[in-house]
Coordinates of C-alpha atoms in Angstrom, one line a residue:
P1 CA 0.0 0.0 0.0
L2 CA 2.9 2.4 0.7
C3 CA 4.7 1.7 -2.6
E4 CA 1.8 2.4 -5.0
K5 CA 0.1 5.7 -5.7
R6 CA -3.7 5.6 -5.4
H7 CA -3.4 2.1 -4.0
F8 CA -7.0 1.9 -2.7
I9 CA -8.5 2.9 -6.0
K10 CA -6.3 0.5 -8.0
S11 CA -6.8 -2.4 -5.6
F12 CA -10.6 -1.8 -5.7
V13 CA -10.6 -1.8 -9.5
R14 CA -8.4 -5.0 -9.5
F15 CA -10.7 -6.7 -7.0
G16 CA -13.8 -5.8 -9.0
G17 CA -12.3 -6.8 -12.3
Y18 CA -11.2 -10.2 -11.1
S19 CA -14.5 -10.8 -9.4
L20 CA -16.3 -10.1 -12.6
L21 CA -13.9 -12.4 -14.5
S22 CA -14.6 -15.2 -12.0
V23 CA -18.3 -14.7 -12.4
G24 CA -17.9 -14.7 -16.2
V25 CA -15.9 -17.9 -16.1
A26 CA -18.7 -19.6 -14.1
A27 CA -21.5 -17.9 -16.1
V28 CA -22.3 -21.1 -18.1
I29 CA -23.0 -22.9 -14.8
L30 CA -24.6 -19.9 -12.9
L31 CA -27.1 -18.9 -15.6
S32 CA -28.0 -22.5 -16.3
A33 CA -28.6 -23.2 -12.6
Y34 CA -30.6 -20.0 -12.3
Y35 CA -32.7 -21.0 -15.3
S36 CA -33.4 -24.4 -13.8
L37 CA -34.4 -22.8 -10.4
T38 CA -37.0 -20.7 -12.1
F39 CA -39.1 -23.8 -12.8
G40 CA -40.3 -24.0 -9.2
K41 CA -37.5 -24.0 -6.7
T42 CA -37.7 -20.3 -6.1
T43 CA -41.4 -20.7 -5.1
F44 CA -41.0 -24.1 -3.5
T45 CA -42.0 -22.9 0.0
N46 CA -43.5 -19.8 1.5
P47 CA -40.9 -19.1 4.3
S48 CA -41.5 -16.9 7.2
W49 CA -39.6 -13.7 7.2
A50 CA -40.0 -13.1 10.9
F51 CA -36.9 -11.9 12.6
N52 CA -35.7 -14.4 15.2
F53 CA -32.5 -15.9 16.6
K54 CA -32.2 -19.6 15.6
F55 CA -29.9 -21.0 18.3
D56 CA -27.8 -20.1 21.4
L57 CA -24.3 -18.9 20.6
I58 CA -22.9 -21.7 22.9
D59 CA -24.3 -24.2 20.4
L60 CA -22.2 -22.6 17.6
L61 CA -19.1 -22.8 19.8
I62 CA -19.8 -26.5 20.4
K63 CA -19.9 -27.1 16.6
F64 CA -16.2 -26.0 16.4
L65 CA -15.3 -29.0 18.5
P66 CA -14.6 -32.5 17.1
G67 CA -17.3 -35.1 17.4
S68 CA -20.1 -32.5 17.5
Y69 CA -22.3 -33.8 14.7
D70 CA -25.9 -33.1 15.5
T71 CA -28.1 -33.6 12.3
V72 CA -28.4 -32.8 8.6
R73 CA -32.2 -32.5 9.1
P74 CA -34.0 -29.1 9.0
E75 CA -33.3 -28.4 12.7
G76 CA -29.5 -28.9 12.3
L77 CA -26.8 -26.4 13.3
P78 CA -24.0 -25.0 11.1
F79 CA -21.1 -27.4 10.3
V80 CA -18.1 -25.2 11.2
Y81 CA -15.6 -27.7 12.6
C82 CA -12.1 -27.0 11.1
G83 CA -9.7 -28.5 13.7
M84 CA -8.7 -27.8 17.3
L85 CA -5.4 -26.3 16.2
T86 CA -7.3 -23.7 14.2
I87 CA -9.4 -22.7 17.3
I88 CA -6.2 -22.3 19.4
L89 CA -4.5 -20.2 16.7
L90 CA -7.5 -17.9 16.1
P91 CA -7.0 -16.0 19.4
V92 CA -3.3 -15.9 18.6
Y93 CA -4.0 -13.9 15.5
F94 CA -5.9 -11.3 17.4
L95 CA -3.2 -11.1 20.2
S96 CA -0.2 -11.0 17.9
S97 CA 1.5 -7.6 17.4
K98 CA 2.5 -8.6 13.8
F99 CA -1.0 -7.8 12.5
T100 CA -2.5 -4.3 12.3
V101 CA -5.5 -3.2 14.1
R102 CA -7.2 -2.6 10.8
E103 CA -6.7 -6.2 9.8
K104 CA -7.9 -7.5 13.1
V105 CA -11.0 -5.3 13.0
A106 CA -11.8 -6.4 9.5
A107 CA -11.3 -10.1 10.3
G108 CA -13.5 -9.8 13.4
A109 CA -16.2 -8.0 11.5
V110 CA -16.4 -10.7 8.9
I111 CA -16.5 -13.4 11.5
A112 CA -19.3 -11.5 13.3
F113 CA -21.1 -11.1 10.0
F114 CA -21.1 -14.9 9.5
V115 CA -22.2 -15.6 13.0
L116 CA -25.1 -13.2 12.6
S117 CA -26.0 -14.7 9.3
F118 CA -26.2 -18.1 11.0
S119 CA -28.2 -16.8 13.9
I120 CA -30.7 -14.5 12.3
S121 CA -33.4 -16.3 10.4
T122 CA -34.1 -13.5 7.9
V123 CA -30.4 -13.1 6.9
D124 CA -30.0 -16.9 6.6
L125 CA -33.0 -17.0 4.2
V126 CA -31.2 -14.5 1.9
W127 CA -28.1 -16.6 1.9
H128 CA -30.2 -19.6 0.7
G129 CA -31.8 -17.7 -2.2
F130 CA -34.9 -16.7 -0.3
Q131 CA -36.0 -20.3 0.3
R132 CA -35.5 -22.6 3.3
P133 CA -33.1 -25.4 2.4
N134 CA -34.5 -28.9 2.3
W135 CA -32.1 -30.4 5.0
L136 CA -28.4 -29.5 5.1
N137 CA -28.8 -26.1 6.6
Y138 CA -26.3 -23.2 6.5
R139 CA -24.8 -24.4 3.2
Y140 CA -22.4 -21.4 3.2
S141 CA -20.8 -22.3 6.5
F142 CA -17.6 -23.4 4.6
M143 CA -16.9 -19.8 4.0
L144 CA -16.4 -19.1 7.7
C145 CA -14.2 -22.2 7.9
F146 CA -12.1 -20.9 5.1
L147 CA -11.7 -17.5 6.7
V148 CA -10.8 -18.9 10.1
L149 CA -8.3 -21.3 8.6
M150 CA -6.6 -18.4 6.8
L151 CA -6.4 -16.4 10.0
A152 CA -5.0 -19.4 11.8
C153 CA -2.4 -20.0 9.1
S154 CA -1.3 -16.4 9.4
A155 CA -1.1 -16.7 13.2
F156 CA 1.0 -20.0 12.9
S157 CA 3.5 -18.2 10.7
E158 CA 4.0 -15.6 13.5
L159 CA 4.0 -17.8 16.6
K160 CA 7.1 -16.2 17.9
S161 CA 5.3 -12.8 18.3
V162 CA 3.2 -14.4 21.1
S163 CA 4.6 -15.7 24.3
S164 CA 4.2 -19.2 25.6
K165 CA 2.3 -17.8 28.6
T166 CA -0.3 -16.3 26.2
I167 CA -0.7 -19.6 24.4
F168 CA -0.9 -21.4 27.7
A169 CA -3.7 -19.0 28.8
I170 CA -5.5 -19.5 25.5
C171 CA -5.4 -23.3 25.8
T172 CA -6.4 -23.2 29.5
S173 CA -9.4 -21.0 28.7
L174 CA -10.4 -23.2 25.8
A175 CA -10.1 -26.3 28.1
A176 CA -12.3 -24.6 30.7
L177 CA -14.9 -23.9 28.0
V178 CA -14.9 -27.5 27.0
V179 CA -15.4 -28.6 30.6
F180 CA -18.2 -26.2 30.9
I181 CA -19.8 -27.5 27.8
Q182 CA -19.9 -31.0 29.4
T183 CA -22.2 -29.6 32.0
L184 CA -24.8 -28.5 29.4
D185 CA -27.6 -30.8 28.4
R186 CA -26.8 -31.2 24.7
E187 CA -27.7 -34.6 23.2
Y188 CA -25.2 -34.4 20.4
V189 CA -22.2 -33.8 22.7
S190 CA -20.4 -37.0 23.5
D191 CA -18.2 -37.3 26.5
L192 CA -15.6 -39.3 24.7
E193 CA -15.7 -38.0 21.1
T194 CA -16.3 -34.3 22.0
I195 CA -15.1 -33.5 25.5
W196 CA -12.2 -35.8 26.3
F197 CA -11.0 -35.9 22.7
S198 CA -11.0 -32.1 22.6
L199 CA -9.1 -31.8 25.8
A200 CA -6.5 -34.3 24.5
C201 CA -6.1 -32.3 21.4
I202 CA -5.7 -29.0 23.3
A203 CA -3.1 -30.6 25.6
S204 CA -1.2 -32.1 22.6
Y205 CA -1.1 -28.9 20.6
L206 CA -0.1 -26.8 23.6
V207 CA 2.9 -29.0 24.2
L208 CA 3.9 -29.1 20.6
I209 CA 3.5 -25.3 20.0
C210 CA 5.6 -24.5 23.1
I211 CA 8.3 -26.9 21.9
L212 CA 8.1 -25.5 18.4
K213 CA 8.8 -21.9 19.7
V214 CA 12.1 -22.9 21.3
T215 CA 13.5 -26.0 19.5
K216 CA 16.2 -26.1 16.9
F217 CA 14.6 -29.1 15.3
R218 CA 11.6 -27.2 13.9
D219 CA 11.0 -29.5 10.9
N220 CA 10.7 -32.6 13.2
I221 CA 8.1 -30.9 15.4
L222 CA 6.2 -29.7 12.3
L223 CA 6.1 -33.3 11.1
I224 CA 4.7 -34.4 14.5
I225 CA 2.1 -31.6 14.4
T226 CA 1.1 -32.7 10.9
F227 CA 0.6 -36.2 12.2
F228 CA -1.6 -35.0 15.1
V229 CA -3.7 -32.8 12.8
S230 CA -4.2 -35.7 10.4
F231 CA -5.1 -38.0 13.2
E232 CA -7.6 -35.5 14.6
L233 CA -9.2 -34.9 11.2
F234 CA -9.5 -38.6 10.5
A235 CA -11.0 -39.4 14.0
N236 CA -13.5 -36.6 13.6
G237 CA -14.4 -37.7 10.1
L238 CA -14.9 -41.2 11.3
T239 CA -17.2 -40.1 14.2
N240 CA -19.2 -38.0 11.7
V241 CA -19.6 -40.9 9.3
V242 CA -20.9 -43.1 12.2
D243 CA -23.2 -40.4 13.6
L244 CA -24.6 -39.5 10.1
N245 CA -25.4 -43.2 9.6
R246 CA -27.1 -43.3 13.0
D247 CA -29.1 -40.1 12.1
V248 CA -30.3 -40.8 8.5
V249 CA -28.9 -44.3 7.7
Y250 CA -26.7 -45.1 4.8
S251 CA -27.6 -47.4 1.9
K252 CA -25.2 -50.3 1.7
Y253 CA -23.1 -50.6 -1.4
S254 CA -24.4 -54.1 -1.9
S255 CA -28.0 -52.9 -1.9
Y256 CA -27.2 -50.7 -4.9
T257 CA -25.1 -53.0 -6.9
N258 CA -27.3 -56.1 -6.3
F259 CA -30.5 -54.2 -7.3
M260 CA -28.9 -52.8 -10.5
A261 CA -27.3 -56.2 -11.3
Q262 CA -30.7 -57.9 -11.1
L263 CA -32.4 -55.4 -13.4
R264 CA -29.8 -54.7 -16.0
P265 CA -30.2 -58.0 -18.0
I266 CA -33.9 -57.4 -18.6
V267 CA -33.3 -53.7 -19.5
R268 CA -30.5 -54.7 -21.9
L269 CA -32.7 -57.4 -23.5
V270 CA -35.5 -54.8 -24.2
Q271 CA -33.1 -52.2 -25.5
E272 CA -31.2 -54.6 -27.8
N273 CA -34.5 -55.8 -29.4
D274 CA -36.1 -52.4 -29.6
T275 CA -33.8 -49.6 -30.6
S276 CA -36.5 -47.0 -31.2
F277 CA -37.2 -44.1 -28.9
Y278 CA -39.7 -44.9 -26.1
R279 CA -40.4 -44.6 -22.4
M280 CA -40.0 -47.6 -20.1
E281 CA -40.7 -48.0 -16.4
K282 CA -40.7 -50.5 -13.6
T283 CA -42.9 -51.3 -10.7
I284 CA -40.1 -52.0 -8.2
H285 CA -38.1 -49.1 -6.8
R286 CA -34.9 -48.8 -4.8
K287 CA -34.8 -45.0 -5.2
T288 CA -36.6 -42.6 -7.5
N289 CA -33.5 -42.1 -9.6
D290 CA -33.0 -45.7 -10.5
N291 CA -33.8 -45.0 -14.1
M292 CA -30.7 -42.8 -14.5
A293 CA -28.4 -45.7 -13.4
L294 CA -30.3 -48.2 -15.6
K295 CA -30.4 -45.7 -18.6
I296 CA -34.2 -46.0 -18.8
R297 CA -36.2 -43.1 -20.1
G298 CA -39.2 -43.1 -17.8
L299 CA -41.2 -40.9 -15.4
S300 CA -39.5 -41.5 -12.0
N301 CA -37.1 -38.8 -10.9
S302 CA -35.9 -36.8 -8.0
T303 CA -34.1 -33.5 -8.2
S304 CA -33.4 -30.6 -5.8
T305 CA -33.9 -28.1 -8.6
L306 CA -37.3 -29.7 -9.4
N307 CA -39.9 -28.7 -11.9
S308 CA -43.1 -27.9 -10.0
S309 CA -45.5 -28.0 -13.0
T310 CA -44.3 -31.4 -14.1
I311 CA -44.6 -32.8 -10.6
A312 CA -48.2 -31.4 -10.3
F313 CA -49.0 -32.7 -13.8
L314 CA -47.9 -36.3 -13.0
N315 CA -49.9 -36.2 -9.8
R316 CA -53.0 -35.1 -11.8
M317 CA -52.4 -38.0 -14.2
G318 CA -52.7 -40.4 -11.2
Y319 CA -49.0 -41.2 -10.5
C320 CA -47.1 -40.8 -7.2
S321 CA -45.6 -37.3 -7.4
L322 CA -44.9 -34.8 -4.6
S323 CA -42.5 -32.1 -3.5
H324 CA -39.3 -32.7 -5.5
W325 CA -39.9 -36.2 -6.9
G326 CA -42.1 -38.4 -9.0
K327 CA -42.3 -42.2 -9.0
Y328 CA -43.9 -44.7 -11.3
A329 CA -46.8 -46.0 -9.2
G330 CA -50.4 -45.5 -10.3
G331 CA -49.9 -46.5 -13.9
T332 CA -52.9 -47.5 -15.9
P333 CA -53.3 -48.3 -19.6
V334 CA -54.8 -44.8 -20.1
N335 CA -52.1 -42.6 -18.5
D336 CA -49.3 -44.9 -19.6
S337 CA -50.4 -44.8 -23.2
L338 CA -50.8 -41.0 -23.3
L339 CA -47.3 -40.6 -22.0
G340 CA -45.8 -43.1 -24.3
L341 CA -44.8 -45.8 -21.8
K342 CA -44.1 -48.7 -24.1
Y343 CA -42.6 -51.2 -21.7
I344 CA -43.2 -51.9 -18.0
I345 CA -40.8 -54.1 -16.1
T346 CA -42.2 -56.2 -13.2
P347 CA -41.0 -59.2 -11.1
A348 CA -41.8 -62.4 -12.9
N349 CA -44.5 -63.3 -10.4
E350 CA -46.3 -60.0 -10.8
D351 CA -49.0 -59.6 -13.4
L352 CA -50.1 -56.4 -15.1
S353 CA -53.6 -55.9 -16.3
D354 CA -54.9 -57.6 -19.5
Y355 CA -54.1 -54.5 -21.5
Y356 CA -50.4 -55.3 -21.5
T357 CA -48.8 -58.4 -23.1
R358 CA -45.6 -60.2 -22.1
A359 CA -42.7 -59.2 -24.4
Y360 CA -39.5 -60.3 -22.7
A361 CA -38.4 -62.3 -19.7
E362 CA -34.9 -62.4 -18.1
G363 CA -33.4 -62.9 -14.7
G364 CA -36.6 -63.2 -12.7
F365 CA -38.3 -60.1 -14.4
T366 CA -40.8 -59.6 -17.2
A367 CA -41.0 -56.7 -19.6
W368 CA -44.7 -56.0 -20.5
Y369 CA -45.5 -54.4 -23.9
N370 CA -48.1 -51.7 -24.2
R371 CA -49.3 -51.7 -27.8
Y372 CA -51.3 -48.5 -27.3
A373 CA -48.3 -46.4 -26.2
L374 CA -48.3 -43.2 -28.2
S375 CA -45.3 -41.3 -29.6
I376 CA -43.6 -38.4 -27.8
A377 CA -45.8 -36.1 -30.0
Y378 CA -49.3 -36.6 -31.6
G379 CA -52.1 -34.5 -33.0
V380 CA -54.9 -33.3 -30.7
D381 CA -57.9 -31.0 -31.0
D382 CA -57.9 -27.3 -29.9
K383 CA -60.2 -28.3 -27.0
I384 CA -57.1 -29.4 -25.1
T385 CA -56.3 -25.7 -24.4
G386 CA -59.5 -25.4 -22.4
I387 CA -58.7 -28.2 -19.9
V388 CA -58.5 -26.7 -16.4
A389 CA -56.8 -29.0 -13.9
N390 CA -58.6 -27.7 -10.8
D391 CA -62.0 -28.7 -12.3
Y392 CA -61.3 -32.4 -11.5
E393 CA -60.9 -34.0 -8.1
A394 CA -59.8 -37.4 -9.1
P395 CA -57.2 -38.5 -11.8
C396 CA -59.7 -40.8 -13.5
D397 CA -62.1 -38.0 -14.1
Y398 CA -59.2 -35.8 -15.3
L399 CA -58.1 -38.5 -17.7
N400 CA -61.6 -38.9 -19.1
A401 CA -61.8 -35.2 -19.7
L402 CA -58.3 -35.0 -21.1
V403 CA -58.8 -37.8 -23.7
S404 CA -62.2 -36.3 -24.7
A405 CA -60.6 -32.9 -25.2
M406 CA -57.8 -34.4 -27.2
L407 CA -60.3 -36.0 -29.5
G408 CA -62.5 -32.8 -29.8
E409 CA -65.6 -34.5 -28.3
E410 CA -68.4 -32.3 -26.9
E411 CA -69.4 -34.9 -24.3
I412 CA -67.0 -36.6 -21.9
I413 CA -66.0 -40.1 -23.0
E414 CA -66.2 -42.4 -20.0
I415 CA -63.1 -44.5 -20.5
F416 CA -62.9 -44.8 -16.7
V417 CA -66.5 -45.9 -15.8
P418 CA -67.6 -45.2 -12.2
I419 CA -68.6 -48.1 -9.9
E420 CA -71.1 -47.5 -7.2
V421 CA -70.1 -48.0 -3.6
E422 CA -73.1 -49.8 -2.1
N423 CA -72.3 -49.5 1.6
V424 CA -69.9 -47.6 3.9
T425 CA -69.5 -48.8 7.4
T426 CA -67.0 -48.4 10.3
S427 CA -65.6 -50.3 13.1
P428 CA -67.0 -49.6 16.6
L429 CA -64.1 -47.4 17.7
C430 CA -64.3 -45.3 14.5
Q431 CA -66.4 -42.1 14.8
R432 CA -68.0 -40.6 11.7
S433 CA -69.0 -36.9 11.2
Y434 CA -69.2 -34.3 8.5
I435 CA -67.0 -31.2 8.1
A436 CA -66.0 -28.8 5.3
G437 CA -67.5 -30.9 2.5
H438 CA -65.9 -34.1 3.8
H439 CA -66.8 -37.2 5.7
K440 CA -64.6 -37.3 8.7
Y441 CA -63.6 -40.6 10.3
A442 CA -61.7 -40.4 13.6
K443 CA -60.3 -42.7 16.2
A444 CA -62.4 -42.9 19.4
S445 CA -59.1 -42.8 21.4
E446 CA -55.4 -42.5 20.6
D447 CA -54.9 -46.3 20.7
A448 CA -58.1 -47.3 19.1
A449 CA -58.2 -49.4 15.9
A450 CA -60.4 -47.4 13.5
L451 CA -61.5 -49.1 10.3
V452 CA -63.7 -47.9 7.4
Y453 CA -65.3 -50.4 5.1
Y454 CA -66.4 -49.8 1.4
T455 CA -68.5 -52.5 -0.1
F456 CA -69.3 -52.9 -3.8
T457 CA -70.3 -55.5 -6.4
A458 CA -68.0 -56.1 -9.4
P459 CA -70.1 -55.1 -12.5
N460 CA -68.0 -57.2 -14.9
D461 CA -64.8 -59.3 -15.1
R462 CA -62.6 -56.2 -15.3
E463 CA -59.8 -54.7 -13.3
V464 CA -61.0 -52.1 -10.7
F465 CA -59.1 -48.9 -9.9
F466 CA -59.4 -46.9 -6.7
Y467 CA -58.8 -43.2 -5.9
L468 CA -60.2 -41.4 -2.9
P469 CA -60.6 -37.6 -3.3
S470 CA -59.7 -35.5 -0.3
D471 CA -58.5 -32.0 0.5
Y472 CA -56.9 -33.2 3.7
P473 CA -55.1 -36.5 2.9
R474 CA -54.3 -38.8 5.8
E475 CA -52.5 -42.1 5.4
V476 CA -54.5 -45.3 5.6
S477 CA -53.6 -49.0 5.0
L478 CA -55.6 -50.7 2.4
K479 CA -56.9 -54.3 2.2
V480 CA -59.2 -55.8 -0.4
N481 CA -61.1 -58.9 0.7
G482 CA -58.5 -59.3 3.4
M483 CA -55.5 -59.0 1.0
S484 CA -53.1 -56.1 1.6
K485 CA -52.8 -53.4 -1.1
G486 CA -50.2 -51.3 0.8
S487 CA -51.0 -47.8 2.0
F488 CA -52.8 -44.9 0.4
Y489 CA -52.2 -41.2 1.0
G490 CA -48.9 -41.8 2.6
S491 CA -45.8 -39.8 1.7
D492 CA -45.3 -41.7 -1.5
T493 CA -48.6 -43.6 -2.0
S494 CA -51.0 -41.0 -3.3
R495 CA -51.9 -42.5 -6.7
I496 CA -54.4 -44.5 -8.6
V497 CA -54.5 -48.0 -7.0
S498 CA -55.3 -51.1 -8.9
L499 CA -57.5 -53.3 -6.6
G500 CA -57.2 -56.3 -8.9
K501 CA -59.5 -58.2 -11.2
F502 CA -62.9 -59.6 -9.9
N503 CA -65.6 -61.8 -11.3
E504 CA -68.9 -60.2 -12.3
G505 CA -71.3 -60.1 -9.4
E506 CA -68.5 -60.7 -6.8
T507 CA -68.9 -58.8 -3.6
V508 CA -65.7 -56.8 -2.7
V509 CA -64.9 -55.2 0.6
I510 CA -62.2 -52.5 0.9
T511 CA -60.9 -52.0 4.4
M512 CA -59.1 -48.8 5.2
T513 CA -57.3 -48.7 8.6
L514 CA -56.5 -45.3 9.9
V515 CA -52.8 -44.7 10.5
N516 CA -53.3 -41.2 11.9
N517 CA -56.1 -40.1 14.2
D518 CA -58.5 -39.1 11.4
L519 CA -59.4 -39.5 7.7
Y520 CA -61.2 -37.0 5.5
V521 CA -63.1 -38.2 2.4
K522 CA -64.7 -35.7 0.0
N523 CA -68.5 -35.9 -0.3
G524 CA -70.2 -36.7 -3.6
Y525 CA -67.3 -38.1 -5.6
D526 CA -66.7 -41.5 -7.2
C527 CA -63.7 -43.5 -5.9
L528 CA -64.0 -46.8 -7.9
Y529 CA -63.7 -47.3 -11.7
Y530 CA -63.2 -49.9 -14.4
I531 CA -61.9 -49.2 -17.9
D532 CA -64.4 -49.5 -20.8
W533 CA -62.2 -51.4 -23.1
A534 CA -64.0 -50.5 -26.3
A535 CA -63.9 -46.8 -25.5
F536 CA -60.2 -47.0 -24.6
E537 CA -59.2 -48.8 -27.8
D538 CA -61.2 -46.5 -30.0
A539 CA -59.7 -43.4 -28.3
M540 CA -56.1 -44.6 -28.6
S541 CA -56.5 -45.7 -32.2
R542 CA -57.9 -42.2 -33.1
L543 CA -55.0 -40.4 -31.3
A544 CA -52.5 -42.7 -33.0
Q545 CA -53.6 -41.5 -36.5
V546 CA -51.4 -38.4 -36.3
Q547 CA -48.2 -39.4 -34.6
Y548 CA -44.6 -38.2 -34.7
N549 CA -42.4 -40.9 -36.3
I550 CA -39.0 -40.5 -34.8
V551 CA -36.2 -41.6 -37.2
E552 CA -33.2 -40.1 -35.4
Y553 CA -32.6 -38.9 -31.9
T554 CA -29.9 -37.9 -29.4
E555 CA -30.0 -37.0 -25.7
R556 CA -31.3 -33.5 -26.5
S557 CA -32.8 -33.7 -30.0
F558 CA -35.4 -35.6 -32.2
K559 CA -35.8 -35.8 -35.9
G560 CA -38.7 -37.4 -37.7
T561 CA -41.9 -37.0 -39.8
L562 CA -45.5 -36.3 -39.2
T563 CA -48.5 -36.1 -41.5
S564 CA -51.4 -33.8 -40.5
P565 CA -54.9 -34.0 -42.0
R566 CA -55.7 -30.4 -41.4
D567 CA -54.3 -26.9 -41.1
N568 CA -53.4 -25.3 -37.7
Q569 CA -53.3 -28.8 -36.1
I570 CA -52.1 -28.8 -32.5
I571 CA -49.2 -31.3 -32.0
Q572 CA -49.2 -32.2 -28.3
T573 CA -45.8 -33.4 -27.0
T574 CA -45.1 -35.1 -23.7
L575 CA -42.0 -33.0 -23.2
T576 CA -41.9 -30.8 -20.1
F577 CA -42.6 -27.2 -21.1
D578 CA -39.3 -25.3 -21.4
E579 CA -38.4 -22.4 -23.6
G580 CA -35.2 -24.3 -24.3
W581 CA -37.0 -26.5 -26.7
K582 CA -36.7 -25.2 -30.3
I583 CA -39.0 -26.9 -32.9
Y584 CA -38.4 -26.7 -36.6
V585 CA -41.1 -27.8 -39.1
D586 CA -39.7 -28.3 -42.6
G587 CA -36.6 -26.3 -41.5
Q588 CA -38.6 -23.3 -40.2
K589 CA -38.7 -22.6 -36.5
V590 CA -42.2 -22.6 -35.1
E591 CA -43.6 -21.1 -31.9
I592 CA -44.1 -23.4 -29.0
F593 CA -46.7 -22.9 -26.3
E594 CA -47.7 -24.6 -23.0
T595 CA -50.6 -27.0 -22.6
L596 CA -52.0 -28.7 -19.5
D597 CA -49.9 -26.3 -17.4
A598 CA -46.9 -28.6 -18.0
L599 CA -46.2 -29.7 -21.6
V600 CA -44.8 -28.4 -24.9
A601 CA -47.2 -28.0 -27.9
F602 CA -46.9 -26.5 -31.4
R603 CA -49.0 -26.2 -34.6
V604 CA -48.6 -27.5 -38.1
D605 CA -50.6 -27.2 -41.3
A606 CA -52.0 -30.0 -43.4
G607 CA -49.5 -32.3 -45.2
E608 CA -46.4 -34.4 -44.5
H609 CA -43.7 -32.6 -42.5
T610 CA -40.2 -33.2 -41.4
I611 CA -40.0 -32.1 -37.7
E612 CA -36.9 -31.5 -35.7
M613 CA -36.8 -30.8 -32.0
K614 CA -33.7 -29.5 -30.2
Y615 CA -33.1 -28.6 -26.6
L616 CA -30.8 -25.7 -25.9
P617 CA -31.7 -23.0 -23.4
D618 CA -30.8 -19.4 -24.4
L619 CA -29.2 -18.8 -21.0
F620 CA -26.9 -21.7 -21.5
V621 CA -25.8 -20.2 -24.8
L622 CA -25.4 -16.8 -23.2
G623 CA -23.4 -18.2 -20.3
F624 CA -21.2 -20.1 -22.6
A625 CA -20.5 -17.0 -24.7
I626 CA -19.7 -15.0 -21.6

């Protein structure tokens, strides 16, 4: 600063210039990430902006100690552990005469800023992009660790400027603080891993630092300190691994490899025999992102950036879909065909409905073929633009209306035909009442077994589907004629449920056992359906008349042909709506628009066309150029 004229101005310009350069280098990532976040993450929650302090400062001090893992859940504290030697050296920095008052004030101010950012809920929200993080709180805490490590490094280089008495006083005070922490009632503080291990580290580093200040064999002592630091970090890392497993439980390596090894042969068999573009799914799940590992193009997916419109759309279609994930459960011939699911993989002992045929078998699994699966794009009527999702309480009603609109019908085609519930009864300890347009079923006491029974007579020899409309879903366990059908309205079980196939005239009893204290069922809505096979077959054959024939594709593009019988024909795709899609008809770019609050659509005139679809967001191009 003393050797350069106008140093402050020049340094400020340099700092700003290199900051802009670093942002520019990362622009391709930053702009793409921002674009992805605009699809729903920025409005994922409606957080409270109330000003409050999130934890006691003593809790933050504890988190600087080894073995202080608490949780990665939403209530977790910042992860700021960066070694006991660092914590000893931090006061050394502020007590050393080698650093100016200005440097110390600046360093203290930045540390205080981070502490306040952790503590004050409003500031913490700003750091997280105005949304509360979904687990793994305080994701910027590494910045404080970096600063503290830098200060400790500076202090270590100037150890001789501080007396051994001062270092002894620092270590004694720190040891007293650790002993005091032991008296506090903190579940995540372990006597061995946090208290005694911290005291051992303090004592070890105190001795080594004092020797380092006077010895001629400096390199040897530095080597010993390196060993102690490495051992401490390894021990802390090991305790964190164990505690994290105790908190949220790891998946075993074998559970992943074994699951994938079982499914890969049947997937490979299908893909070797059918090299066209199609969607494929499976009825067994390890995690929602299995498809990525298996290289299956399906519906199941989980992502932190999420796409809220797609998740809501899949839920309306009858699949399991909630929060930041969607899972293939709730598939029927209707929704599967509309979304182009050509193959469904099941365990060999599991049967799908009569609408699917066995195509391949390998390794204890069967791949079922859906001959009615539509292409990724097909022609529909303009009435599809008038579909309002909120007008329909149940997926089956929505699918009836959707297919009818696609075909341009004035009247609703009942592909899903309602079945009358003949009788609704409850167990003695289940209380029934009416509230807010719902039937309410409640346990008579906390420990009571509350059951609700729906009885109906099978109208034909068809598969029966179940969906219970409710504005206040509460989990129940399902049984049909005494056979378990899993749960409904649980965290990942809100979907169309296949109850199975019954003989005409057979009496069927659905038993719902309340998992929670109450259950709400919307008044006046159907909950049981069968598929009118003739209506379904007719609808799918009509929709298949104007289909996109894909002849070439990559991971972000399609090329093919389509013949339209009329001008201004809407071509409905089953691609998630995204301005990044560019569609070219006979080489000319056409305008895309959103349908069903989720999907890409465009228009073509009468005749045969070559259609090319490419995905490339403008912000990616801009970021790459920058």
